[in-house]
Amino acid sequence: MLGLAASAVVPGVAEAAKPKKQFAIDPKFMPQLVDFPGGYPIGTVVVDPRNRFLYLVEGFGVARRYGVGVGRAGLAWSGKAEIARKAKWPSWTPTANMIKRQPDKYAKYSNGVPGGPGNPLGARALYLYRNGRDTYYRIHGTTEPWTIGTAVSNGCIRLVNDHVADLYERVPVGAAVVVL
């Protein structure tokens, strides 16, 4: 199987996290195996924010590609990190900077939001750390799947919930992440 079919779902994810509005994802953003030169070790996650793709290197010259939503201008992050922690249906708390930038939107969530279908981190989260410290950037699901292929987030990398659940199962804690 080359990837998730357009209609494939991860059991327990799609049923619990139905989007608030109808949407269709451009087929290029569906998970699929693609040629991927670059010399990264197998298991490395490479994010290309400019083109809105995340790659999981699966072999020499081959990667599984997922469509992503990325940070809007001024909020994007780049560099190397590692996945230090993973969570299913994670809780979420906006950062102090998010609350400072948009208090009307985020202050009401300053005590956090429990995990579940309405949580902004979606079905799964992969936590990015650098030098043993939390970067506060995540690769996570979304309650707004129609934003895949756009630059609208607060800097995190977001995937459709079914796609992040698939990635979650394929990537171990300790995996290298490169954000171009």
mmCIF file of C-alpha atoms in Angstrom:
data_model
loop_
_atom_site.group_PDB
_atom_site.id
_atom_site.type_symbol
_atom_site.label_atom_id
_atom_site.label_comp_id
_atom_site.label_asym_id
_atom_site.label_seq_id
_atom_site.Cartn_x
_atom_site.Cartn_y
_atom_site.Cartn_z
ATOM 1 C CA MET A 1 0.000 0.000 0.000
ATOM 2 C CA LEU A 2 1.483 3.325 -1.009
ATOM 3 C CA GLY A 3 -0.322 5.430 1.546
ATOM 4 C CA LEU A 4 -3.692 6.172 3.025
ATOM 5 C CA ALA A 5 -6.428 6.232 0.431
ATOM 6 C CA ALA A 6 -8.505 9.376 0.263
ATOM 7 C CA SER A 7 -11.321 7.592 2.073
ATOM 8 C CA ALA A 8 -9.161 5.754 4.623
ATOM 9 C CA VAL A 9 -9.539 6.617 8.275
ATOM 10 C CA VAL A 10 -7.771 5.592 11.428
ATOM 11 C CA PRO A 11 -10.313 3.837 13.709
ATOM 12 C CA GLY A 12 -11.516 6.077 16.528
ATOM 13 C CA VAL A 13 -10.046 9.268 15.078
ATOM 14 C CA ALA A 14 -12.327 10.417 12.267
ATOM 15 C CA GLU A 15 -15.458 9.395 14.127
ATOM 16 C CA ALA A 16 -14.471 11.462 17.162
ATOM 17 C CA ALA A 17 -13.139 14.515 15.333
ATOM 18 C CA LYS A 18 -15.616 15.472 12.675
ATOM 19 C CA PRO A 19 -14.767 18.839 11.068
ATOM 20 C CA LYS A 20 -17.043 21.803 11.636
ATOM 21 C CA LYS A 21 -17.547 22.369 7.908
ATOM 22 C CA GLN A 22 -17.314 20.434 4.666
ATOM 23 C CA PHE A 23 -13.925 20.409 2.988
ATOM 24 C CA ALA A 24 -11.971 18.636 0.303
ATOM 25 C CA ILE A 25 -8.225 18.159 0.468
ATOM 26 C CA ASP A 26 -6.242 18.625 -2.712
ATOM 27 C CA PRO A 27 -5.022 15.116 -3.668
ATOM 28 C CA LYS A 28 -1.406 16.306 -3.572
ATOM 29 C CA PHE A 29 -1.794 16.743 0.211
ATOM 30 C CA MET A 30 -2.914 13.139 0.758
ATOM 31 C CA PRO A 31 -0.306 10.762 2.247
ATOM 32 C CA GLN A 32 1.699 9.077 -0.495
ATOM 33 C CA LEU A 33 5.113 7.613 -1.211
ATOM 34 C CA VAL A 34 7.293 9.939 -3.296
ATOM 35 C CA ASP A 35 10.848 10.141 -4.543
ATOM 36 C CA PHE A 36 12.855 12.072 -1.980
ATOM 37 C CA PRO A 37 16.521 12.822 -2.520
ATOM 38 C CA GLY A 38 18.405 14.532 0.242
ATOM 39 C CA GLY A 39 20.451 11.963 2.072
ATOM 40 C CA TYR A 40 18.520 12.050 5.358
ATOM 41 C CA PRO A 41 18.634 8.889 7.480
ATOM 42 C CA ILE A 42 15.611 6.567 7.468
ATOM 43 C CA GLY A 43 13.105 7.690 10.085
ATOM 44 C CA THR A 44 13.925 11.409 9.784
ATOM 45 C CA VAL A 45 10.973 13.789 9.564
ATOM 46 C CA VAL A 46 11.632 16.660 7.135
ATOM 47 C CA VAL A 47 9.204 19.579 6.964
ATOM 48 C CA ASP A 48 9.135 21.845 3.915
ATOM 49 C CA PRO A 49 7.001 24.803 5.057
ATOM 50 C CA ARG A 50 7.295 26.673 1.750
ATOM 51 C CA ASN A 51 5.640 23.831 -0.167
ATOM 52 C CA ARG A 52 3.437 22.702 2.751
ATOM 53 C CA PHE A 53 4.712 19.132 2.986
ATOM 54 C CA LEU A 54 6.076 16.880 5.714
ATOM 55 C CA TYR A 55 8.233 13.921 4.656
ATOM 56 C CA LEU A 56 8.997 10.787 6.641
ATOM 57 C CA VAL A 57 12.113 9.231 5.115
ATOM 58 C CA GLU A 58 11.326 5.522 4.608
ATOM 59 C CA GLY A 59 14.223 4.370 2.457
ATOM 60 C CA PHE A 60 17.013 5.479 0.188
ATOM 61 C CA GLY A 61 15.430 8.121 -2.042
ATOM 62 C CA VAL A 62 11.859 7.409 -0.824
ATOM 63 C CA ALA A 63 9.650 9.195 1.689
ATOM 64 C CA ARG A 64 6.044 9.205 2.790
ATOM 65 C CA ARG A 65 4.689 12.703 2.106
ATOM 66 C CA TYR A 66 1.856 14.382 4.018
ATOM 67 C CA GLY A 67 0.246 17.750 3.368
ATOM 68 C CA VAL A 68 0.526 20.227 6.246
ATOM 69 C CA GLY A 69 -0.553 23.624 7.449
ATOM 70 C CA VAL A 70 2.287 25.795 8.724
ATOM 71 C CA GLY A 71 2.996 28.926 10.756
ATOM 72 C CA ARG A 72 1.816 32.212 9.356
ATOM 73 C CA ALA A 73 4.352 34.920 8.513
ATOM 74 C CA GLY A 74 6.523 35.814 11.477
ATOM 75 C CA LEU A 75 5.549 32.742 13.485
ATOM 76 C CA ALA A 76 7.312 29.994 11.563
ATOM 77 C CA TRP A 77 10.142 28.007 13.091
ATOM 78 C CA SER A 78 13.035 26.282 11.361
ATOM 79 C CA GLY A 79 15.982 24.162 12.386
ATOM 80 C CA LYS A 80 16.674 20.730 13.847
ATOM 81 C CA ALA A 81 14.900 19.084 16.746
ATOM 82 C CA GLU A 82 13.848 15.670 17.944
ATOM 83 C CA ILE A 83 10.552 14.171 18.941
ATOM 84 C CA ALA A 84 10.933 13.857 22.707
ATOM 85 C CA ARG A 85 7.340 13.011 23.539
ATOM 86 C CA LYS A 86 4.143 11.849 21.851
ATOM 87 C CA ALA A 87 0.547 12.095 23.040
ATOM 88 C CA LYS A 88 -2.845 10.780 21.951
ATOM 89 C CA TRP A 89 -5.666 13.302 22.298
ATOM 90 C CA PRO A 90 -3.294 15.784 24.006
ATOM 91 C CA SER A 91 -4.318 18.658 26.215
ATOM 92 C CA TRP A 92 -3.388 22.160 25.055
ATOM 93 C CA THR A 93 -2.508 25.447 26.700
ATOM 94 C CA PRO A 94 -1.728 28.539 24.628
ATOM 95 C CA THR A 95 1.739 29.971 25.153
ATOM 96 C CA ALA A 96 2.239 33.293 26.926
ATOM 97 C CA ASN A 97 3.206 34.821 23.557
ATOM 98 C CA MET A 98 -0.021 33.632 21.949
ATOM 99 C CA ILE A 99 -2.045 35.188 24.778
ATOM 100 C CA LYS A 100 -0.031 38.417 24.525
ATOM 101 C CA ARG A 101 -0.521 38.643 20.719
ATOM 102 C CA GLN A 102 -4.243 37.826 20.756
ATOM 103 C CA PRO A 103 -5.666 38.092 24.287
ATOM 104 C CA ASP A 104 -9.276 38.185 23.085
ATOM 105 C CA LYS A 105 -8.794 34.826 21.363
ATOM 106 C CA TYR A 106 -6.488 32.952 23.769
ATOM 107 C CA ALA A 107 -6.730 34.347 27.325
ATOM 108 C CA LYS A 108 -9.868 32.331 28.047
ATOM 109 C CA TYR A 109 -7.807 29.150 27.468
ATOM 110 C CA SER A 110 -4.927 30.135 29.773
ATOM 111 C CA ASN A 111 -5.728 27.233 32.132
ATOM 112 C CA GLY A 112 -5.659 24.784 29.239
ATOM 113 C CA VAL A 113 -8.055 22.700 27.191
ATOM 114 C CA PRO A 114 -8.393 18.972 27.945
ATOM 115 C CA GLY A 115 -7.670 16.494 25.178
ATOM 116 C CA GLY A 116 -10.541 15.470 22.936
ATOM 117 C CA PRO A 117 -12.197 16.200 19.609
ATOM 118 C CA GLY A 118 -12.506 19.961 20.259
ATOM 119 C CA ASN A 119 -8.870 20.435 21.262
ATOM 120 C CA PRO A 120 -6.774 22.516 18.801
ATOM 121 C CA LEU A 121 -3.967 19.910 18.839
ATOM 122 C CA GLY A 122 -6.328 17.330 17.414
ATOM 123 C CA ALA A 123 -5.947 13.561 17.676
ATOM 124 C CA ARG A 124 -2.169 13.316 18.191
ATOM 125 C CA ALA A 125 0.816 15.515 18.978
ATOM 126 C CA LEU A 126 4.552 15.032 18.513
ATOM 127 C CA TYR A 127 6.517 17.386 20.783
ATOM 128 C CA LEU A 128 9.666 18.970 19.357
ATOM 129 C CA TYR A 129 12.656 19.448 21.646
ATOM 130 C CA ARG A 130 16.096 20.889 20.941
ATOM 131 C CA ASN A 131 19.068 20.169 23.217
ATOM 132 C CA GLY A 132 16.703 18.587 25.738
ATOM 133 C CA ARG A 133 14.447 21.663 25.928
ATOM 134 C CA ASP A 134 10.897 22.040 24.712
ATOM 135 C CA THR A 135 10.681 24.306 21.651
ATOM 136 C CA TYR A 136 6.904 24.704 22.223
ATOM 137 C CA TYR A 137 6.434 23.706 18.587
ATOM 138 C CA ARG A 138 4.436 20.614 17.746
ATOM 139 C CA ILE A 139 3.514 18.402 14.848
ATOM 140 C CA HIS A 140 -0.163 17.815 15.561
ATOM 141 C CA GLY A 141 -3.654 17.232 14.264
ATOM 142 C CA THR A 142 -6.192 19.964 13.691
ATOM 143 C CA THR A 143 -9.857 20.744 14.216
ATOM 144 C CA GLU A 144 -9.615 22.826 10.997
ATOM 145 C CA PRO A 145 -8.560 20.346 8.274
ATOM 146 C CA TRP A 146 -9.443 22.832 5.518
ATOM 147 C CA THR A 147 -6.307 24.799 6.556
ATOM 148 C CA ILE A 148 -3.959 22.097 5.196
ATOM 149 C CA GLY A 149 -1.825 23.673 2.488
ATOM 150 C CA THR A 150 -1.963 27.137 4.075
ATOM 151 C CA ALA A 151 0.095 29.272 6.458
ATOM 152 C CA VAL A 152 -2.246 30.104 9.342
ATOM 153 C CA SER A 153 -0.978 28.475 12.527
ATOM 154 C CA ASN A 154 0.946 29.948 15.453
ATOM 155 C CA GLY A 155 4.048 28.175 14.171
ATOM 156 C CA CYS A 156 3.214 24.512 14.655
ATOM 157 C CA ILE A 157 2.934 21.976 11.851
ATOM 158 C CA ARG A 158 -0.622 20.682 11.528
ATOM 159 C CA LEU A 159 -1.993 17.650 9.698
ATOM 160 C CA VAL A 160 -5.442 16.188 9.163
ATOM 161 C CA ASN A 161 -6.255 14.089 12.251
ATOM 162 C CA ASP A 162 -6.212 10.768 10.364
ATOM 163 C CA HIS A 163 -2.866 11.687 8.798
ATOM 164 C CA VAL A 164 -1.217 12.678 12.078
ATOM 165 C CA ALA A 165 -2.501 9.448 13.650
ATOM 166 C CA ASP A 166 -0.825 7.517 10.818
ATOM 167 C CA LEU A 167 2.434 9.477 11.262
ATOM 168 C CA TYR A 168 2.252 8.993 15.051
ATOM 169 C CA GLU A 169 2.306 5.204 14.616
ATOM 170 C CA ARG A 170 5.282 5.357 12.232
ATOM 171 C CA VAL A 171 7.579 7.745 14.133
ATOM 172 C CA PRO A 172 9.257 6.811 17.420
ATOM 173 C CA VAL A 173 10.250 9.088 20.271
ATOM 174 C CA GLY A 174 13.803 10.210 19.527
ATOM 175 C CA ALA A 175 13.251 10.647 15.778
ATOM 176 C CA ALA A 176 15.105 13.554 14.183
ATOM 177 C CA VAL A 177 13.073 16.435 12.751
ATOM 178 C CA VAL A 178 14.389 18.978 10.258
ATOM 179 C CA VAL A 179 12.273 22.037 9.469
ATOM 180 C CA LEU A 180 13.689 23.727 6.351
#
